[in-house]
């Protein structure tokens, strides 16, 4: 019966009413227990699905607990909470590309709309032109047939011209639309990419200019080139240091006969700024070691100050004294205020300035620097990075910059080249001014003033780079900064171009290599070279002998061959006695060569010379006589990684009284750049002694390798070793125990490398011993990797992601061993915040999953 109310028996009704009243606490529960209410099918299905989901969730939790127990059994220790890295950089890249595609589609739709509007406008124009042509034809019907035919031809030509003009208009409008689109897209690009593009454009312009200059110079220097080739074949040891007999007679070109008035009129001279940082820092009168110790104590007692700048990093100022005001200005202020000034308690940060005059940059460098730039971001034509680095250079503070990349490298070496040339010009102007003052006193028969502004030897700037390719680019830029005439521009330029641009065709780089590898190993990668640059009236002389050079550019190996070691029959380091600015660039590449050369260099810097090199002791600085010039030397260090070796150099050998600056970024971690989903295990080993390699070696033999044998893993184990000493220790053990292994090291023969790679890929050998230097110099893609053991964390953090991205299967295990000494490498790999948590944690093992 439809519409009638259902009836229940008295027993059932009584049962349900008691049940509803007893079990229902709310109105919704009371209504849900209504016996007349029927459940819908959708509600039944929803209840069933909830039960199934709850059951699946319980099963998943049980499986995770079981996996965690298995991992703890495999690792054999306490495991810290599992760190979730989150989406990888690959996933973020895919999302960003999708967003860009959507924007591109919108732009294309707008472009289609614009094209339709343009077509309509063009049609209207064409109809109006046709009407005008028809009117003209009607008027010309009275004329002869010949004239009629001529008019026809003219009309056809006009129509063709109109169509061509319309096509040109459409193309121009389309180009304008494309330019607007490109500007919108470029707005999303980061500042580093923009700087890289600008520098590429500058390079192209530089190459074009150089090609034109070389064509004009080749005819004049052909005779010199032949002489240079003959001299190359007859080279003797240390000719680049001492030169020939004729070169010894060469002296520094300084104005001696001119008076001060004539010097001021000269274009190649500018008065020294007594309030400038150069004069205050290097001409400071420090007669004794006790006064120097007091200045050092004053700087060491200052509290360090840090600040974070966007896109630059955290800038930390250590012991930077504020000595911009000289003593006279301080006395004047005391007289005016009649108050005792408070002593400085905190280290100061670098002070940004706005113009070349404020930085005391020589006017001779204005136009060359501006010509080398294509984009004006400020009055100085500095990029954001250059704007924050140059105040540190100009204040003569020591610098440790560990955020160098292939994108910002060119802007960095151009900036320190500008600083080096400006420093040389300041010292030359100071010397010429002193000579003029002494000459006037001699003419007037007055007592000569005590002018002590010189060092033991002439070289004042030393630049250390790993390969010839970087040295060539630095010299090319310096030649553009120095004003010169074409004839007297450079001596030995053809020899320099031949030696520093030619490279073996067998060393051509594969296009599949990473971008940083292609940048480091571009062109000439010879790592044994040294030469001097001297600045003269006409321009620059290349291949000057070291004792007649203003700037020395060399590789660590090339300079080490001259410095030598104790017991060598022929060695010399006196030319390093008066170095005022030391620049070491691309330290991450130098560490892959031989770091001992850098240690030897610092040991022999600013030492009192053994021999007398025509020194005028009456003009010599007191600080040099007392052997204190190392405390005035500015040291600029540039690298992409902060390592313990580099940190020790910065702490032990950088004792500048002006203080030092450290710049580094907060790291997100290289684990975000890993594409395959892998579980990464980090084992912390506690140091009982200073030898951490033996502790890692014992842990590898006793705990890690036996577990792989128990699990039956017979192939695909890559053992990554960052130190050659550790490599030899493991190799000798494997050889003694007759393990199944292959070797890929920097000293392995290429044929043996190909054979080892194929055996490892096919599974014929179980373990591959793989060194970091081998990966740095080759960057091979190793196939067949299932498990990776990092015996030590990579110093180059991007090697970590490169190795793990070679794994094709997601079931592999990643095991990394580290100690307290690997704190810096750990920060680069897992990130700053995670590394602090791991080092502070009580548990020795940590797991990561992406």
Tab-separated table of C-alpha atoms in Angstrom, residues 513-826:
chain	number	residue	atom	x	y	z
A	513	UNK	CA	79.041	15.630	-20.798
A	514	UNK	CA	77.686	17.932	-18.037
A	515	UNK	CA	77.824	21.678	-18.594
A	516	UNK	CA	80.306	22.326	-15.795
A	517	UNK	CA	82.672	19.713	-17.265
A	518	UNK	CA	82.502	21.377	-20.698
A	519	UNK	CA	83.264	24.763	-19.132
A	520	UNK	CA	86.221	23.612	-17.018
A	521	UNK	CA	87.907	21.577	-19.774
A	522	UNK	CA	87.333	23.996	-22.648
A	523	UNK	CA	90.163	24.837	-25.077
A	524	UNK	CA	93.694	24.540	-23.651
A	525	UNK	CA	93.805	22.612	-20.360
A	526	UNK	CA	97.560	22.469	-19.820
A	527	UNK	CA	98.283	22.832	-16.091
A	528	UNK	CA	101.989	23.799	-16.209
A	529	UNK	CA	102.616	27.454	-17.084
A	530	UNK	CA	103.856	30.757	-15.666
A	531	UNK	CA	104.505	34.216	-17.102
A	532	UNK	CA	104.787	37.846	-16.049
A	533	UNK	CA	103.004	41.029	-17.113
A	534	UNK	CA	104.616	44.468	-16.930
A	535	UNK	CA	102.812	47.770	-17.481
A	536	UNK	CA	104.637	50.445	-19.451
A	537	UNK	CA	103.839	53.720	-21.222
A	538	UNK	CA	102.829	52.114	-24.505
A	539	UNK	CA	100.839	49.261	-22.992
A	540	UNK	CA	101.654	45.804	-21.670
A	541	UNK	CA	104.598	43.483	-22.100
A	542	UNK	CA	103.942	39.743	-21.938
A	543	UNK	CA	106.514	37.197	-20.785
A	544	UNK	CA	108.330	39.721	-18.608
A	545	UNK	CA	110.887	38.214	-16.274
A	546	UNK	CA	109.548	37.789	-12.768
A	547	UNK	CA	111.805	40.481	-11.275
A	548	UNK	CA	110.621	43.015	-13.899
A	549	UNK	CA	106.920	42.045	-13.836
A	550	UNK	CA	104.042	43.732	-12.040
A	551	UNK	CA	101.636	40.785	-12.213
A	552	UNK	CA	102.515	37.074	-12.237
A	553	UNK	CA	99.947	34.592	-13.575
A	554	UNK	CA	100.748	30.921	-13.063
A	555	UNK	CA	99.422	27.479	-12.298
A	556	UNK	CA	100.289	25.775	-8.997
A	557	UNK	CA	102.551	23.281	-10.749
A	558	UNK	CA	104.305	25.928	-12.870
A	559	UNK	CA	105.075	28.053	-9.822
A	560	UNK	CA	106.122	25.052	-7.727
A	561	UNK	CA	108.815	24.159	-10.276
A	562	UNK	CA	110.427	27.551	-9.594
A	563	UNK	CA	109.909	27.634	-5.817
A	564	UNK	CA	111.093	24.068	-5.409
A	565	UNK	CA	111.826	22.466	-2.047
A	566	UNK	CA	114.730	22.362	0.359
A	567	UNK	CA	117.690	20.557	-1.147
A	568	UNK	CA	116.976	21.519	-4.777
A	569	UNK	CA	120.043	22.706	-6.680
A	570	UNK	CA	118.137	25.536	-8.343
A	571	UNK	CA	115.177	27.265	-6.714
A	572	UNK	CA	114.007	30.826	-6.194
A	573	UNK	CA	111.248	32.475	-4.172
A	574	UNK	CA	112.587	36.019	-3.668
A	575	UNK	CA	110.143	37.380	-6.281
A	576	UNK	CA	107.314	36.547	-3.838
A	577	UNK	CA	108.768	38.737	-1.067
A	578	UNK	CA	106.650	41.849	-1.805
A	579	UNK	CA	103.354	40.379	-2.995
A	580	UNK	CA	100.527	42.667	-1.889
A	581	UNK	CA	97.534	40.940	-3.527
A	582	UNK	CA	97.244	37.155	-3.916
A	583	UNK	CA	94.329	35.734	-5.942
A	584	UNK	CA	93.602	32.000	-6.208
A	585	UNK	CA	90.712	31.096	-8.494
A	586	UNK	CA	88.869	27.806	-9.221
A	587	UNK	CA	90.223	26.141	-6.094
A	588	UNK	CA	87.836	23.197	-6.546
A	589	UNK	CA	89.784	22.293	-9.715
A	590	UNK	CA	93.166	22.935	-8.071
A	591	UNK	CA	92.286	20.473	-5.294
A	592	UNK	CA	91.934	17.751	-7.930
A	593	UNK	CA	95.526	18.428	-9.078
A	594	UNK	CA	97.888	18.630	-6.090
A	595	UNK	CA	97.046	20.691	-3.027
A	596	UNK	CA	100.608	20.433	-1.703
A	597	UNK	CA	101.676	23.065	-4.274
A	598	UNK	CA	99.394	25.627	-2.595
A	599	UNK	CA	100.805	24.836	0.847
A	600	UNK	CA	104.349	25.361	-0.452
A	601	UNK	CA	103.312	28.658	-2.051
A	602	UNK	CA	101.966	30.070	1.233
A	603	UNK	CA	105.087	28.951	3.095
A	604	UNK	CA	107.304	31.014	0.765
A	605	UNK	CA	105.165	34.152	0.458
A	606	UNK	CA	106.417	37.488	1.891
A	607	UNK	CA	109.698	36.106	3.142
A	608	UNK	CA	112.749	38.349	3.408
A	609	UNK	CA	114.768	37.712	0.200
A	610	UNK	CA	118.048	35.857	0.315
A	611	UNK	CA	119.824	37.931	-2.344
A	612	UNK	CA	120.129	41.683	-2.939
A	613	UNK	CA	118.046	42.598	-6.009
A	614	UNK	CA	119.205	46.240	-6.340
A	615	UNK	CA	117.048	47.243	-3.378
A	616	UNK	CA	116.993	50.895	-2.297
A	617	UNK	CA	116.735	50.400	1.460
A	618	UNK	CA	116.080	54.099	2.038
A	619	UNK	CA	112.757	53.740	0.219
A	620	UNK	CA	111.769	50.408	1.767
A	621	UNK	CA	108.754	50.103	4.076
A	622	UNK	CA	109.486	49.431	7.729
A	623	UNK	CA	106.980	46.596	7.762
A	624	UNK	CA	108.933	44.862	4.982
A	625	UNK	CA	112.226	45.271	6.832
A	626	UNK	CA	110.689	43.718	9.941
A	627	UNK	CA	109.249	40.803	7.932
A	628	UNK	CA	105.635	41.875	8.600
A	629	UNK	CA	104.410	42.335	5.011
A	630	UNK	CA	102.396	39.090	5.228
A	631	UNK	CA	100.074	40.893	7.663
A	632	UNK	CA	99.342	43.528	4.988
A	633	UNK	CA	98.844	41.097	2.105
A	634	UNK	CA	95.323	40.727	0.716
A	635	UNK	CA	94.298	37.148	-0.129
A	636	UNK	CA	91.262	36.435	-2.339
A	637	UNK	CA	90.125	32.789	-2.508
A	638	UNK	CA	87.387	31.596	-4.880
A	639	UNK	CA	85.911	28.094	-4.951
A	640	UNK	CA	82.628	26.285	-5.422
A	641	UNK	CA	83.133	24.123	-2.299
A	642	UNK	CA	84.350	24.745	1.226
A	643	UNK	CA	86.745	21.986	2.263
A	644	UNK	CA	88.865	21.435	5.405
A	645	UNK	CA	92.068	22.124	3.422
A	646	UNK	CA	90.758	25.452	2.140
A	647	UNK	CA	89.413	26.384	5.560
A	648	UNK	CA	92.788	25.716	7.192
A	649	UNK	CA	94.542	27.943	4.626
A	650	UNK	CA	92.061	30.732	5.335
A	651	UNK	CA	92.470	30.431	9.117
A	652	UNK	CA	96.239	29.892	9.331
A	653	UNK	CA	97.735	31.965	6.494
A	654	UNK	CA	95.273	34.865	6.114
A	655	UNK	CA	96.436	37.195	8.917
A	656	UNK	CA	95.545	40.528	7.349
A	657	UNK	CA	95.200	43.388	9.864
A	658	UNK	CA	92.284	44.730	7.782
A	659	UNK	CA	90.258	41.595	8.647
A	660	UNK	CA	88.606	38.959	6.515
A	661	UNK	CA	85.227	38.183	4.980
A	662	UNK	CA	83.591	34.800	4.442
A	663	UNK	CA	80.644	34.352	2.035
A	664	UNK	CA	78.586	31.169	1.710
A	665	UNK	CA	74.979	30.250	1.087
A	666	UNK	CA	72.546	28.188	3.170
A	667	UNK	CA	72.403	24.824	1.400
A	668	UNK	CA	69.230	22.982	0.423
A	669	UNK	CA	71.163	19.756	-0.152
A	670	UNK	CA	72.183	17.804	-3.233
A	671	UNK	CA	69.721	15.019	-2.356
A	672	UNK	CA	66.961	17.155	-3.865
A	673	UNK	CA	68.548	16.631	-7.313
A	674	UNK	CA	68.216	12.818	-7.268
A	675	UNK	CA	65.685	11.462	-9.788
A	676	UNK	CA	65.215	7.756	-8.851
A	677	UNK	CA	63.411	6.991	-5.590
A	678	UNK	CA	66.147	5.547	-3.376
A	679	UNK	CA	66.643	5.005	0.338
A	680	UNK	CA	69.908	6.568	1.447
A	681	UNK	CA	71.615	5.503	4.671
A	682	UNK	CA	74.187	7.714	6.411
A	683	UNK	CA	76.429	6.090	9.056
A	684	UNK	CA	78.214	8.359	11.480
A	685	UNK	CA	81.502	6.987	12.808
A	686	UNK	CA	83.017	8.338	16.016
A	687	UNK	CA	86.684	9.208	16.036
A	688	UNK	CA	88.913	7.539	18.604
A	689	UNK	CA	92.036	9.038	17.017
A	690	UNK	CA	92.986	11.490	14.300
A	691	UNK	CA	93.129	8.764	11.645
A	692	UNK	CA	89.530	8.563	10.434
A	693	UNK	CA	90.409	6.533	7.307
A	694	UNK	CA	91.288	3.439	9.390
A	695	UNK	CA	88.005	3.692	11.307
A	696	UNK	CA	86.027	3.811	8.059
A	697	UNK	CA	88.119	0.978	6.617
A	698	UNK	CA	87.407	-1.308	9.600
A	699	UNK	CA	83.679	-0.501	9.471
A	700	UNK	CA	83.602	-1.299	5.754
A	701	UNK	CA	85.268	-4.693	6.215
A	702	UNK	CA	83.482	-5.768	9.390
A	703	UNK	CA	79.922	-4.511	8.804
A	704	UNK	CA	79.099	-3.504	5.220
A	705	UNK	CA	80.801	-6.002	2.900
A	706	UNK	CA	79.766	-9.135	4.897
A	707	UNK	CA	76.090	-8.125	4.691
A	708	UNK	CA	76.249	-7.905	0.900
A	709	UNK	CA	77.724	-11.433	0.894
A	710	UNK	CA	74.915	-12.696	3.137
A	711	UNK	CA	72.274	-11.139	0.878
A	712	UNK	CA	73.819	-12.817	-2.174
A	713	UNK	CA	74.699	-9.586	-4.009
A	714	UNK	CA	77.266	-10.635	-6.609
A	715	UNK	CA	77.264	-7.624	-8.936
A	716	UNK	CA	76.640	-3.918	-9.260
A	717	UNK	CA	78.437	-2.583	-6.125
A	718	UNK	CA	80.235	0.724	-6.748
A	719	UNK	CA	82.677	1.788	-4.007
A	720	UNK	CA	83.252	5.560	-4.264
A	721	UNK	CA	86.586	6.737	-2.769
A	722	UNK	CA	87.467	10.433	-2.492
A	723	UNK	CA	91.103	10.073	-1.375
A	724	UNK	CA	93.921	8.337	-3.266
A	725	UNK	CA	95.586	7.152	-0.049
A	726	UNK	CA	92.345	5.422	0.982
A	727	UNK	CA	92.065	3.968	-2.521
A	728	UNK	CA	95.480	2.300	-2.280
A	729	UNK	CA	94.626	0.901	1.160
A	730	UNK	CA	91.362	-0.689	-0.075
A	731	UNK	CA	92.921	-1.907	-3.331
A	732	UNK	CA	95.725	-3.677	-1.450
A	733	UNK	CA	93.195	-5.367	0.831
A	734	UNK	CA	91.041	-6.540	-2.104
A	735	UNK	CA	94.122	-7.816	-3.895
A	736	UNK	CA	95.226	-9.707	-0.797
A	737	UNK	CA	91.772	-11.246	-0.208
A	738	UNK	CA	91.300	-12.053	-3.935
A	739	UNK	CA	88.040	-10.134	-4.189
A	740	UNK	CA	86.111	-9.830	-7.447
A	741	UNK	CA	86.720	-6.189	-8.366
A	742	UNK	CA	87.734	-3.757	-11.115
A	743	UNK	CA	89.507	-0.382	-10.872
A	744	UNK	CA	88.626	3.010	-12.353
A	745	UNK	CA	91.175	5.529	-11.060
A	746	UNK	CA	92.954	8.556	-12.533
A	747	UNK	CA	96.053	6.408	-13.214
A	748	UNK	CA	94.233	3.537	-14.932
A	749	UNK	CA	94.997	2.976	-18.610
A	750	UNK	CA	92.081	3.936	-20.951
A	751	UNK	CA	91.912	0.424	-22.387
A	752	UNK	CA	91.751	-1.035	-18.886
A	753	UNK	CA	88.964	1.418	-18.061
A	754	UNK	CA	86.805	0.288	-21.002
A	755	UNK	CA	87.430	-3.347	-20.082
A	756	UNK	CA	86.521	-2.679	-16.427
A	757	UNK	CA	83.310	-0.858	-17.397
A	758	UNK	CA	82.139	-3.701	-19.624
A	759	UNK	CA	82.925	-6.369	-16.984
A	760	UNK	CA	81.069	-4.388	-14.330
A	761	UNK	CA	78.068	-3.853	-16.614
A	762	UNK	CA	77.800	-7.560	-17.513
A	763	UNK	CA	78.161	-8.631	-13.862
A	764	UNK	CA	81.448	-10.466	-14.354
A	765	UNK	CA	82.971	-8.448	-11.486
A	766	UNK	CA	81.216	-7.656	-8.224
A	767	UNK	CA	82.788	-4.379	-7.034
A	768	UNK	CA	84.156	-1.326	-8.850
A	769	UNK	CA	86.716	0.846	-7.035
A	770	UNK	CA	85.854	4.319	-8.292
A	771	UNK	CA	87.895	7.428	-7.337
A	772	UNK	CA	86.669	11.016	-7.240
A	773	UNK	CA	89.528	12.346	-9.370
A	774	UNK	CA	88.705	9.784	-12.064
A	775	UNK	CA	85.127	11.055	-12.153
A	776	UNK	CA	86.297	14.692	-12.204
A	777	UNK	CA	88.563	14.230	-15.239
A	778	UNK	CA	86.351	11.805	-17.236
A	779	UNK	CA	82.658	11.915	-16.190
A	780	UNK	CA	81.825	8.501	-17.661
A	781	UNK	CA	78.311	7.128	-17.371
A	782	UNK	CA	78.754	3.830	-15.475
A	783	UNK	CA	76.118	1.235	-16.296
A	784	UNK	CA	75.065	-1.693	-14.142
A	785	UNK	CA	75.110	0.095	-10.765
A	786	UNK	CA	72.767	-1.438	-8.165
A	787	UNK	CA	74.362	-0.405	-4.881
A	788	UNK	CA	76.657	2.510	-3.993
A	789	UNK	CA	79.003	2.750	-1.003
A	790	UNK	CA	80.514	6.178	-0.328
A	791	UNK	CA	83.669	5.411	1.635
A	792	UNK	CA	83.982	9.174	2.097
A	793	UNK	CA	81.553	11.917	1.159
A	794	UNK	CA	82.392	13.617	-2.183
A	795	UNK	CA	84.067	17.019	-1.919
A	796	UNK	CA	82.186	18.120	-5.042
A	797	UNK	CA	78.588	17.789	-3.922
A	798	UNK	CA	77.080	17.461	-7.413
A	799	UNK	CA	79.070	14.229	-7.874
A	800	UNK	CA	76.737	12.647	-5.302
A	801	UNK	CA	73.625	13.213	-7.416
A	802	UNK	CA	75.458	12.361	-10.665
A	803	UNK	CA	76.438	8.926	-9.332
A	804	UNK	CA	72.990	8.121	-7.918
A	805	UNK	CA	71.223	9.247	-11.098
A	806	UNK	CA	73.149	6.516	-12.956
A	807	UNK	CA	71.112	3.875	-11.057
A	808	UNK	CA	68.218	2.572	-13.151
A	809	UNK	CA	66.589	0.341	-10.514
A	810	UNK	CA	64.835	1.686	-7.404
A	811	UNK	CA	65.666	-1.333	-5.219
A	812	UNK	CA	69.317	-0.369	-4.704
A	813	UNK	CA	70.883	0.624	-1.410
A	814	UNK	CA	72.975	3.749	-0.825
A	815	UNK	CA	75.381	3.707	2.128
A	816	UNK	CA	77.502	6.743	3.100
A	817	UNK	CA	80.150	6.841	5.828
A	818	UNK	CA	81.072	10.126	7.479
A	819	UNK	CA	82.783	11.524	10.564
A	820	UNK	CA	82.922	14.887	12.300
A	821	UNK	CA	85.608	15.949	9.809
A	822	UNK	CA	83.087	15.590	6.946
A	823	UNK	CA	80.823	18.291	8.362
A	824	UNK	CA	81.215	20.626	5.356
A	825	UNK	CA	80.643	17.896	2.770
A	826	UNK	CA	77.622	16.623	4.709
